[in-house]
PDB file of C-alpha atoms in Angstrom:
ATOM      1  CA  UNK L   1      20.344  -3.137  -5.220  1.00 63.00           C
ATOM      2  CA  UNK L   2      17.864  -4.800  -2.606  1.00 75.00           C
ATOM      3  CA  UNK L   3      14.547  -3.854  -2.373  1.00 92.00           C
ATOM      4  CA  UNK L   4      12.790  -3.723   0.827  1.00 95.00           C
ATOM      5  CA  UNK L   5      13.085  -6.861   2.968  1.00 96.00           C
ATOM      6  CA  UNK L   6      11.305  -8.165   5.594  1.00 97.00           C
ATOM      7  CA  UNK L   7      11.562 -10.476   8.201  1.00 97.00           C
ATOM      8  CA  UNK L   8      10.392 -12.606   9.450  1.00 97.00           C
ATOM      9  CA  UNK L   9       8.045 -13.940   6.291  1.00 96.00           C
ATOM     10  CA  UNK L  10       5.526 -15.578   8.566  1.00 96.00           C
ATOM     11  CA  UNK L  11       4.821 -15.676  12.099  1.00 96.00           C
ATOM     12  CA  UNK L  12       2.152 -17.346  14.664  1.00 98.00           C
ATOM     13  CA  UNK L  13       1.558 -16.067  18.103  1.00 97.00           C
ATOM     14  CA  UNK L  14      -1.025 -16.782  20.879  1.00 97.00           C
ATOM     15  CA  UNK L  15      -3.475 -14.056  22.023  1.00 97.00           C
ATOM     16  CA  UNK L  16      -1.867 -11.942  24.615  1.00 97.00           C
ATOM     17  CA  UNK L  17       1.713 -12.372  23.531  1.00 98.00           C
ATOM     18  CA  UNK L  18       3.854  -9.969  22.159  1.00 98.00           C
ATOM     19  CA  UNK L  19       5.400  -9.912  18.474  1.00 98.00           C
ATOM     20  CA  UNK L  20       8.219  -7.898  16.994  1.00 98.00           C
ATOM     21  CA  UNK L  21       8.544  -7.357  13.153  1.00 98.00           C
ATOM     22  CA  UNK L  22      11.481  -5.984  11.448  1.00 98.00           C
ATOM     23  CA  UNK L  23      11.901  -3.819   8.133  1.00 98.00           C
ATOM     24  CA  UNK L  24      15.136  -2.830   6.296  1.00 97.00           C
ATOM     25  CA  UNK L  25      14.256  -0.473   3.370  1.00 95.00           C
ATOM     26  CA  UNK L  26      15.511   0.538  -0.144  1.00 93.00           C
ATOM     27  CA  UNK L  27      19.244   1.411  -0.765  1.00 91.00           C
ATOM     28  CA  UNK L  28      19.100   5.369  -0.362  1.00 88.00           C
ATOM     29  CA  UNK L  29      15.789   5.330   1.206  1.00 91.00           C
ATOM     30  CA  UNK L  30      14.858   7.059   4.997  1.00 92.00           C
ATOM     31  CA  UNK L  31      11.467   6.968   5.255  1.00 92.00           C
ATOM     32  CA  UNK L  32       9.622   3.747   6.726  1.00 94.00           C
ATOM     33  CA  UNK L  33       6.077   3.211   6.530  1.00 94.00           C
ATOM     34  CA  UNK L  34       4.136   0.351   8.173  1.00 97.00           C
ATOM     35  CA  UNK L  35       1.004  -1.060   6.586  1.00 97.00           C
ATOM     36  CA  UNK L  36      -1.787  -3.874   8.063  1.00 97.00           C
ATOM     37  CA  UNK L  37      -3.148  -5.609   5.158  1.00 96.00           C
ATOM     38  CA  UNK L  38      -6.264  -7.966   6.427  1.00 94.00           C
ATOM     39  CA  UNK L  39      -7.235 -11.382   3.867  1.00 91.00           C
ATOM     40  CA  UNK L  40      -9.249  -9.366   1.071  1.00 89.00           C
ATOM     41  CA  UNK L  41      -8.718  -5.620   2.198  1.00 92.00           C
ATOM     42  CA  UNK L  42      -6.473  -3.121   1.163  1.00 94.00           C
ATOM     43  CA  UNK L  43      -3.488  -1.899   3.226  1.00 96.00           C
ATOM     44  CA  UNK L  44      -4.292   0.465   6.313  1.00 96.00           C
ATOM     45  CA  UNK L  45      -1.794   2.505   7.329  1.00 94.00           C
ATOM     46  CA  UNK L  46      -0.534   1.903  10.874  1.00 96.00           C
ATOM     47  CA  UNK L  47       2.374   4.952  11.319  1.00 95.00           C
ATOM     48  CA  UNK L  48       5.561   6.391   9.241  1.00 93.00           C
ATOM     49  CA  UNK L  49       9.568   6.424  11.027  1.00 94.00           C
ATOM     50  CA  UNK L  50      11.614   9.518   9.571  1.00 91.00           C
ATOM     51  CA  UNK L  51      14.939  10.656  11.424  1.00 90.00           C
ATOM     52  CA  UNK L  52      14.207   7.930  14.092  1.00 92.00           C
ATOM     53  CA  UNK L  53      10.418   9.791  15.065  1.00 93.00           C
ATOM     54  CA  UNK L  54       7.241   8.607  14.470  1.00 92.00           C
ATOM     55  CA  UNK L  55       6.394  11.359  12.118  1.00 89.00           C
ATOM     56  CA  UNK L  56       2.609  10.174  11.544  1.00 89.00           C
ATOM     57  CA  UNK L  57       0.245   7.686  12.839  1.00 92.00           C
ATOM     58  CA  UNK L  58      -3.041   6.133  11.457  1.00 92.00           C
ATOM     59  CA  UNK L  59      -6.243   5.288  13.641  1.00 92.00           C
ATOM     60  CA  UNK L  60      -4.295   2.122  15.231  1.00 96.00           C
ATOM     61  CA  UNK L  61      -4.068   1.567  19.332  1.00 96.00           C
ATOM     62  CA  UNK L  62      -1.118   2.180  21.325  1.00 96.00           C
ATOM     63  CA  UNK L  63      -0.547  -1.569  21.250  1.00 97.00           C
ATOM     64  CA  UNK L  64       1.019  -1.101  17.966  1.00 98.00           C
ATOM     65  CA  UNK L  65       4.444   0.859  18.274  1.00 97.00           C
ATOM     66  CA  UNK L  66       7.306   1.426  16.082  1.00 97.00           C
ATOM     67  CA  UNK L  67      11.168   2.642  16.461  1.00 96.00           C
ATOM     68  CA  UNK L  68      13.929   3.595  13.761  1.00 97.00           C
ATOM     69  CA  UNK L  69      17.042   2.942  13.746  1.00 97.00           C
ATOM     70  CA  UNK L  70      20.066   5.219  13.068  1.00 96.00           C
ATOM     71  CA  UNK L  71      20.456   2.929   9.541  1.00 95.00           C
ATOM     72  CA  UNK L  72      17.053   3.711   8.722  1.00 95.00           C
ATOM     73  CA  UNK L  73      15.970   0.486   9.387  1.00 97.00           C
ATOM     74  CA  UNK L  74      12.842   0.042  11.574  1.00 97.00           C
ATOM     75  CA  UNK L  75      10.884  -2.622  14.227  1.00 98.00           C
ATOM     76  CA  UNK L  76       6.613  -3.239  14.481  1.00 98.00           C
ATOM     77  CA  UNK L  77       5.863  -4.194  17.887  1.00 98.00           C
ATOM     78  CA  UNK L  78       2.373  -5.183  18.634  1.00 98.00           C
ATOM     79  CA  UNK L  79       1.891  -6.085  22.385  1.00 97.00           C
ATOM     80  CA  UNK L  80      -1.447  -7.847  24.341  1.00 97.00           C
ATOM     81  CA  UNK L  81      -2.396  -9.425  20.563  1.00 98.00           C
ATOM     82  CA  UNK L  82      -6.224  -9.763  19.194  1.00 97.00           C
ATOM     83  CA  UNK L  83      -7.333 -12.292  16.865  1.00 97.00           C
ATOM     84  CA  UNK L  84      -8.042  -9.163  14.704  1.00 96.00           C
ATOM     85  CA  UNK L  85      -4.600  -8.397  14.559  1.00 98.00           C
ATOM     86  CA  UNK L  86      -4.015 -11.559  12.256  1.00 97.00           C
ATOM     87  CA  UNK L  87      -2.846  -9.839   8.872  1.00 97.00           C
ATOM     88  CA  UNK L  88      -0.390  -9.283   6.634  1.00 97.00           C
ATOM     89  CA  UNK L  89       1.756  -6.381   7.614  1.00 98.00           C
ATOM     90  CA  UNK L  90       3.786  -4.271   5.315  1.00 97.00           C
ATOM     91  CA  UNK L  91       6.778  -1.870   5.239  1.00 97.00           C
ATOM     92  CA  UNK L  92       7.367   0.297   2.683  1.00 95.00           C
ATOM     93  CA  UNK L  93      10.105   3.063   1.946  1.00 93.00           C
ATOM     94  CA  UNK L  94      10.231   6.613   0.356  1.00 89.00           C
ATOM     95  CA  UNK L  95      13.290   8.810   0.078  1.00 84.00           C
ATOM     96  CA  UNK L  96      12.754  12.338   2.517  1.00 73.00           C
ATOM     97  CA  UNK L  97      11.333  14.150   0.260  1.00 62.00           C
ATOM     98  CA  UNK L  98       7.102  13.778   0.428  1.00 57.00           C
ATOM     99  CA  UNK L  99       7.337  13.891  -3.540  1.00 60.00           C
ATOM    100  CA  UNK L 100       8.558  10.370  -4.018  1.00 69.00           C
ATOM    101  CA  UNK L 101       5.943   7.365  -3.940  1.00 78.00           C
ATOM    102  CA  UNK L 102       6.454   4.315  -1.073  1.00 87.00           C
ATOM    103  CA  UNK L 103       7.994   1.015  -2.757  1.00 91.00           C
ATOM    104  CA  UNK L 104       7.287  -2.268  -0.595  1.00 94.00           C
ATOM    105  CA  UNK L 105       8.361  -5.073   0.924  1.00 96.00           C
ATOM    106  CA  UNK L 106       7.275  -8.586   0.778  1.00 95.00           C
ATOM    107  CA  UNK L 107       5.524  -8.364   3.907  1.00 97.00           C
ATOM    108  CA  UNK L 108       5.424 -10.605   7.394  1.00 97.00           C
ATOM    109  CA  UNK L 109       1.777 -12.815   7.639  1.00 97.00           C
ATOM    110  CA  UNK L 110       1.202 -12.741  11.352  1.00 97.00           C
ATOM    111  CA  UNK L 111      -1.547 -15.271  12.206  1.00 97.00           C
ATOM    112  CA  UNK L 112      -2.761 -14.947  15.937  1.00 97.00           C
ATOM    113  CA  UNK L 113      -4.439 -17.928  17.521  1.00 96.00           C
TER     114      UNK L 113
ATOM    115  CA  UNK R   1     -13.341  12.277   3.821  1.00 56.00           C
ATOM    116  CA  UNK R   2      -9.708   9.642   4.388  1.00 64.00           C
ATOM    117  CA  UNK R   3     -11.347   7.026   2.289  1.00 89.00           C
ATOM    118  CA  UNK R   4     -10.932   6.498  -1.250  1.00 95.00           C
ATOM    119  CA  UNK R   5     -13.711   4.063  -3.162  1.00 96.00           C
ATOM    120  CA  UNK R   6     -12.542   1.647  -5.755  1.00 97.00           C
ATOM    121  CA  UNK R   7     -14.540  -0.436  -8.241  1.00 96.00           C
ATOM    122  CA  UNK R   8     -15.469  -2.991  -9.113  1.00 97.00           C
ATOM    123  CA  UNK R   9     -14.478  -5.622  -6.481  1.00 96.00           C
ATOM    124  CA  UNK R  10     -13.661  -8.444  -9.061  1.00 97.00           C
ATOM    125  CA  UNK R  11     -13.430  -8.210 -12.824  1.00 97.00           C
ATOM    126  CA  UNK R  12     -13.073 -11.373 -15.329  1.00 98.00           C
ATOM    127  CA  UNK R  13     -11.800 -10.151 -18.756  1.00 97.00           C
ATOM    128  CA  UNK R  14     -10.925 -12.410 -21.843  1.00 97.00           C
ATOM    129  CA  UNK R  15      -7.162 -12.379 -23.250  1.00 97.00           C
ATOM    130  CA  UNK R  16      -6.454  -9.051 -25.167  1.00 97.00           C
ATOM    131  CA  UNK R  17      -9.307  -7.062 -23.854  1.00 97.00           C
ATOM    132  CA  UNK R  18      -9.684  -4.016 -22.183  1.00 97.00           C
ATOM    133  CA  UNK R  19      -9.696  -4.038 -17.812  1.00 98.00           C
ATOM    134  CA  UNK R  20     -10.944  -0.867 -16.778  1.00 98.00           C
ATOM    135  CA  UNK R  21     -10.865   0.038 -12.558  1.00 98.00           C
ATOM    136  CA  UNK R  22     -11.925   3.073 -11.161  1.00 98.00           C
ATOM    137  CA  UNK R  23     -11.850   5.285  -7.828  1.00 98.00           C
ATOM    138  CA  UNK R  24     -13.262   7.704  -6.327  1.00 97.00           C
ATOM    139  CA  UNK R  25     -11.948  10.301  -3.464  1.00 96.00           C
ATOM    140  CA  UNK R  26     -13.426  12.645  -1.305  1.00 93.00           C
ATOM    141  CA  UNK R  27     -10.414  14.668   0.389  1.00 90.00           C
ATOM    142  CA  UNK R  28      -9.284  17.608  -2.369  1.00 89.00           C
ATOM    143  CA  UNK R  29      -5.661  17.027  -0.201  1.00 88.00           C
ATOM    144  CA  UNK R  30      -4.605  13.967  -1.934  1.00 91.00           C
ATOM    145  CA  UNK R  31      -1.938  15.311  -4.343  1.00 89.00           C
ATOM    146  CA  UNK R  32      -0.726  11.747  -5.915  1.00 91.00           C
ATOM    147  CA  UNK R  33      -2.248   9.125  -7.000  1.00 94.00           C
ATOM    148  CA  UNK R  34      -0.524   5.554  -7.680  1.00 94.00           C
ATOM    149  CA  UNK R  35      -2.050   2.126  -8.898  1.00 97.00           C
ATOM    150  CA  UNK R  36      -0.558  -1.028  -7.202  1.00 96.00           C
ATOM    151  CA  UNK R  37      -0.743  -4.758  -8.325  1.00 97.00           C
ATOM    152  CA  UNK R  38      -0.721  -7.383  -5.952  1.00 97.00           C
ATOM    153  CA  UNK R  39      -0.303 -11.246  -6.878  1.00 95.00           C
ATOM    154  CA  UNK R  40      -0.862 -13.493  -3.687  1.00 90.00           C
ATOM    155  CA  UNK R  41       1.723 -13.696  -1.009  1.00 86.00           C
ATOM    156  CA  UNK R  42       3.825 -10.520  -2.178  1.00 90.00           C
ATOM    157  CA  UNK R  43       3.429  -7.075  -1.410  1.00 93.00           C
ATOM    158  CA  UNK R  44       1.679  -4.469  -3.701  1.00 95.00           C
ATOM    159  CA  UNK R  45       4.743  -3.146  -6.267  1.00 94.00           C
ATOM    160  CA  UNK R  46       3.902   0.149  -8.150  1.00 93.00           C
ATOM    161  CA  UNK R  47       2.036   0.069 -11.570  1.00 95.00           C
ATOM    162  CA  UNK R  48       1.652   3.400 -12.561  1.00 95.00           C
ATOM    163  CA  UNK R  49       1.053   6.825 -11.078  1.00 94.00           C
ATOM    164  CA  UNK R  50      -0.394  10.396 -11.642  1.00 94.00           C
ATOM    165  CA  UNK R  51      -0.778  13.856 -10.345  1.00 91.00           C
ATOM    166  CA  UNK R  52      -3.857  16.117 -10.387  1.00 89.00           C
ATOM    167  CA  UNK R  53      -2.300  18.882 -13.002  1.00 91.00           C
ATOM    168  CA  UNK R  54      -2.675  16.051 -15.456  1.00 92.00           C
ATOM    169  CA  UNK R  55      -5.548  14.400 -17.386  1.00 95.00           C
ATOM    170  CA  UNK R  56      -3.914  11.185 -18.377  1.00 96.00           C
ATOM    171  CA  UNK R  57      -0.506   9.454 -18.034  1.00 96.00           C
ATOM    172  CA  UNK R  58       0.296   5.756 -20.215  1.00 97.00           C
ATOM    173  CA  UNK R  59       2.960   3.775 -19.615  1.00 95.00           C
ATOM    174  CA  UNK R  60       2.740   0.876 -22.214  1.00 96.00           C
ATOM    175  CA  UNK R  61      -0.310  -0.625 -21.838  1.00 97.00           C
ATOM    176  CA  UNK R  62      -1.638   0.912 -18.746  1.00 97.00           C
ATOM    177  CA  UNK R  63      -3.380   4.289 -18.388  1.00 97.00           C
ATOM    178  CA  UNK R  64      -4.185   6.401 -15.808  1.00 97.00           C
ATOM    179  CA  UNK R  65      -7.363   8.825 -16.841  1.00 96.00           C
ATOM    180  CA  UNK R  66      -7.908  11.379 -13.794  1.00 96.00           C
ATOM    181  CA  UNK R  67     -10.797  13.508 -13.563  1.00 95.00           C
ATOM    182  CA  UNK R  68     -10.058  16.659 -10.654  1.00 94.00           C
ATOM    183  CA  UNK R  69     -13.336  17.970 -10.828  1.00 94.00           C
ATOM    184  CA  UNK R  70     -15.157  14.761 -10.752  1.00 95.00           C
ATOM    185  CA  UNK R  71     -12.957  13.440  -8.208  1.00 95.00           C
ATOM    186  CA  UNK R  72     -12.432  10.207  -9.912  1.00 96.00           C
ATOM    187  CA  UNK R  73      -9.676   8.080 -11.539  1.00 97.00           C
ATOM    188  CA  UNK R  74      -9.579   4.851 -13.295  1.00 98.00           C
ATOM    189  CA  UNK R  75      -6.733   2.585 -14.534  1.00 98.00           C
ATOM    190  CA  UNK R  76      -7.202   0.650 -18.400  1.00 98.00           C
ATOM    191  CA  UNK R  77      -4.807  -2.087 -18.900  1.00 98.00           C
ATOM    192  CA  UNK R  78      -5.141  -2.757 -22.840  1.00 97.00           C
ATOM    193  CA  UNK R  79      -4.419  -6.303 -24.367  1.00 98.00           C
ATOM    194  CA  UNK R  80      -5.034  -7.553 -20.985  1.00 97.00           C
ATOM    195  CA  UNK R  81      -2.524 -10.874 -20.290  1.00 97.00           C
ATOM    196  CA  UNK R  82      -3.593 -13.817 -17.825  1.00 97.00           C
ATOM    197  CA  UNK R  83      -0.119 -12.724 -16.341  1.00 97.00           C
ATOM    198  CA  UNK R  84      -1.749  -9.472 -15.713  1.00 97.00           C
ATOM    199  CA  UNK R  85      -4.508 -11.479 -13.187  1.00 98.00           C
ATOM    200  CA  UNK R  86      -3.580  -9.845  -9.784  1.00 97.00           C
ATOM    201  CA  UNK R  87      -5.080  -7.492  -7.085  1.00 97.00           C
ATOM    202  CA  UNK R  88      -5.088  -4.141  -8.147  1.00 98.00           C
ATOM    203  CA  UNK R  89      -5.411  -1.424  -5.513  1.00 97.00           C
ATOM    204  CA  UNK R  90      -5.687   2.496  -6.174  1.00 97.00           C
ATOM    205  CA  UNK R  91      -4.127   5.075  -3.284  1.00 96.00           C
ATOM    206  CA  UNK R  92      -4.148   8.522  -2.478  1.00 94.00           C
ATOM    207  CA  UNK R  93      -1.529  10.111  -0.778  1.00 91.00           C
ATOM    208  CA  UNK R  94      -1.631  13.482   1.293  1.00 83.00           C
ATOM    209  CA  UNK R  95       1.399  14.971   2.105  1.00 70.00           C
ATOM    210  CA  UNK R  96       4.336  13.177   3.896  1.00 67.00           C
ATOM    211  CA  UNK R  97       3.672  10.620   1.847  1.00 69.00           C
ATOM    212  CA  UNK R  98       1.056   8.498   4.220  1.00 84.00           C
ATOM    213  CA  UNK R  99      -1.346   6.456   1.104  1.00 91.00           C
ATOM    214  CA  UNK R 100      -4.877   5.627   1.669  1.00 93.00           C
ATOM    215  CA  UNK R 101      -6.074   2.461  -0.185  1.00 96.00           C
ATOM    216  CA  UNK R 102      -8.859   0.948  -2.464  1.00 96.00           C
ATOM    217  CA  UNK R 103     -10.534  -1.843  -1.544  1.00 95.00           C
ATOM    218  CA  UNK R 104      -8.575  -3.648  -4.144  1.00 96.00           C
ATOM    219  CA  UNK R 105     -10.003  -4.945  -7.438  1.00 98.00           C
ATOM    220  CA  UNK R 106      -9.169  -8.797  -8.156  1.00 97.00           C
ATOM    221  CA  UNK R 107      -8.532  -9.007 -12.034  1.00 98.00           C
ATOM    222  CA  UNK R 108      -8.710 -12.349 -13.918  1.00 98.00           C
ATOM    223  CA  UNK R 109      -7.696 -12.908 -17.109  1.00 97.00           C
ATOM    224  CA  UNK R 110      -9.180 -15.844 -19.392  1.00 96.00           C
ATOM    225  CA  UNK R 111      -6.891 -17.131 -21.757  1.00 93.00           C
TER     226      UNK R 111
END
């Protein structure tokens, strides 16, 4: 049974360009949660994709979006990129139910130059 | 009231001793509370977890002790293992399952 993958595992972009990351979580799991982990922080939650919505979002711009796919799996896109956005980002699943704790992925290391 | 305060930032220990991490929260919502460990270049896997209606939770040689009214928990990893040097980060989750993080706590362990 796979865990959560990611891909891809590292990235670099230019300021100003635009960068798509992808997600496919846990076997049985429909929840997708996206995390930004800067060097020496903790992760910050960015938004959560249930039933193909955006079901919550953290205090992140509108640069940052997300989308679901029917097979639960789910896309990051950050557009018009900031140094600041340089990070490691994160998905994680859940089953539905709000009871059941977020299991993660690897994550993608976007570095923005 | 989001944030949840974790402590210390870095902790040496010496093979088979006792790594103790704590946290503090503000926001009475959180209703779970899960430790992750973190080693460099991978992404935080679950440790160990615990919900408010209960004082203390051990799974082998981790423990969660939670303290409602206090608003504080900690995490004691006994017979601490240089293979147990890692990040360690507490969370808080409210409902629908969105977690708010520690600051993260890097543990070394001398052999």
């Amino acid at each position: 049974d796979a865990g959560v993958t990611q891909s891809p595992t590292h990235l670099i972009k230019t300021r100003g360009q635009q960068v798509t990351l992808r997600c496919s979580p846990k076997s049985g799991h429909d929840t997708v949660s996206w995390y930004q982990q800067a060097l020496g922080q903790g992760p910050q939650f960015i938004f959560q994709y249930y039933e193909e919505e955006e079901r919550q979002r953290g205090n992140f711009p509108d640069r940052f979006s997300g989308h679901q796919f029917p097979n639960y799996s789910s896309e990051l896109n950050v557009n018009a990129l900031l140094l600041g956005d340089s990070a490691l980002y994160l998905c994680a699943s859940s089953p539905g139910s709000a009871q059941e704790t977020q299991y993660f992925g690897p994550g993608t290391r976007l570095l923005v130059l | 009231q989001q944030q949840v305060k974790q402590s210390p930032q870095s902790l040496i220990v010496q093979k088979g001793g006792i790594s103790i991490i704590n946290c503090a929260y503000e926001n009475t919502a959180f209703d779970y509370f899960p430790w992750y460990q973190q080693f460099p270049g991978k992404g935080p896997a679950l440790l160990i977890a615990i919900r408010p209606d209960v004082s203390e939770k051990k799974e082998g040689r981790f423990t969660i002790s939670f303290n409602k009214s206090a608003k504080q928990f900690s995490l004691h990893i006994m017979d601490s293992q240089p293979g147990d040097s890692a990040t360690y980060f507490c969370a808080a989750r409210t409902s629908g399952s969105r977690l708010t993080f520690g600051e993260g706590t890097q543990l070394t362990v001398n052999p």
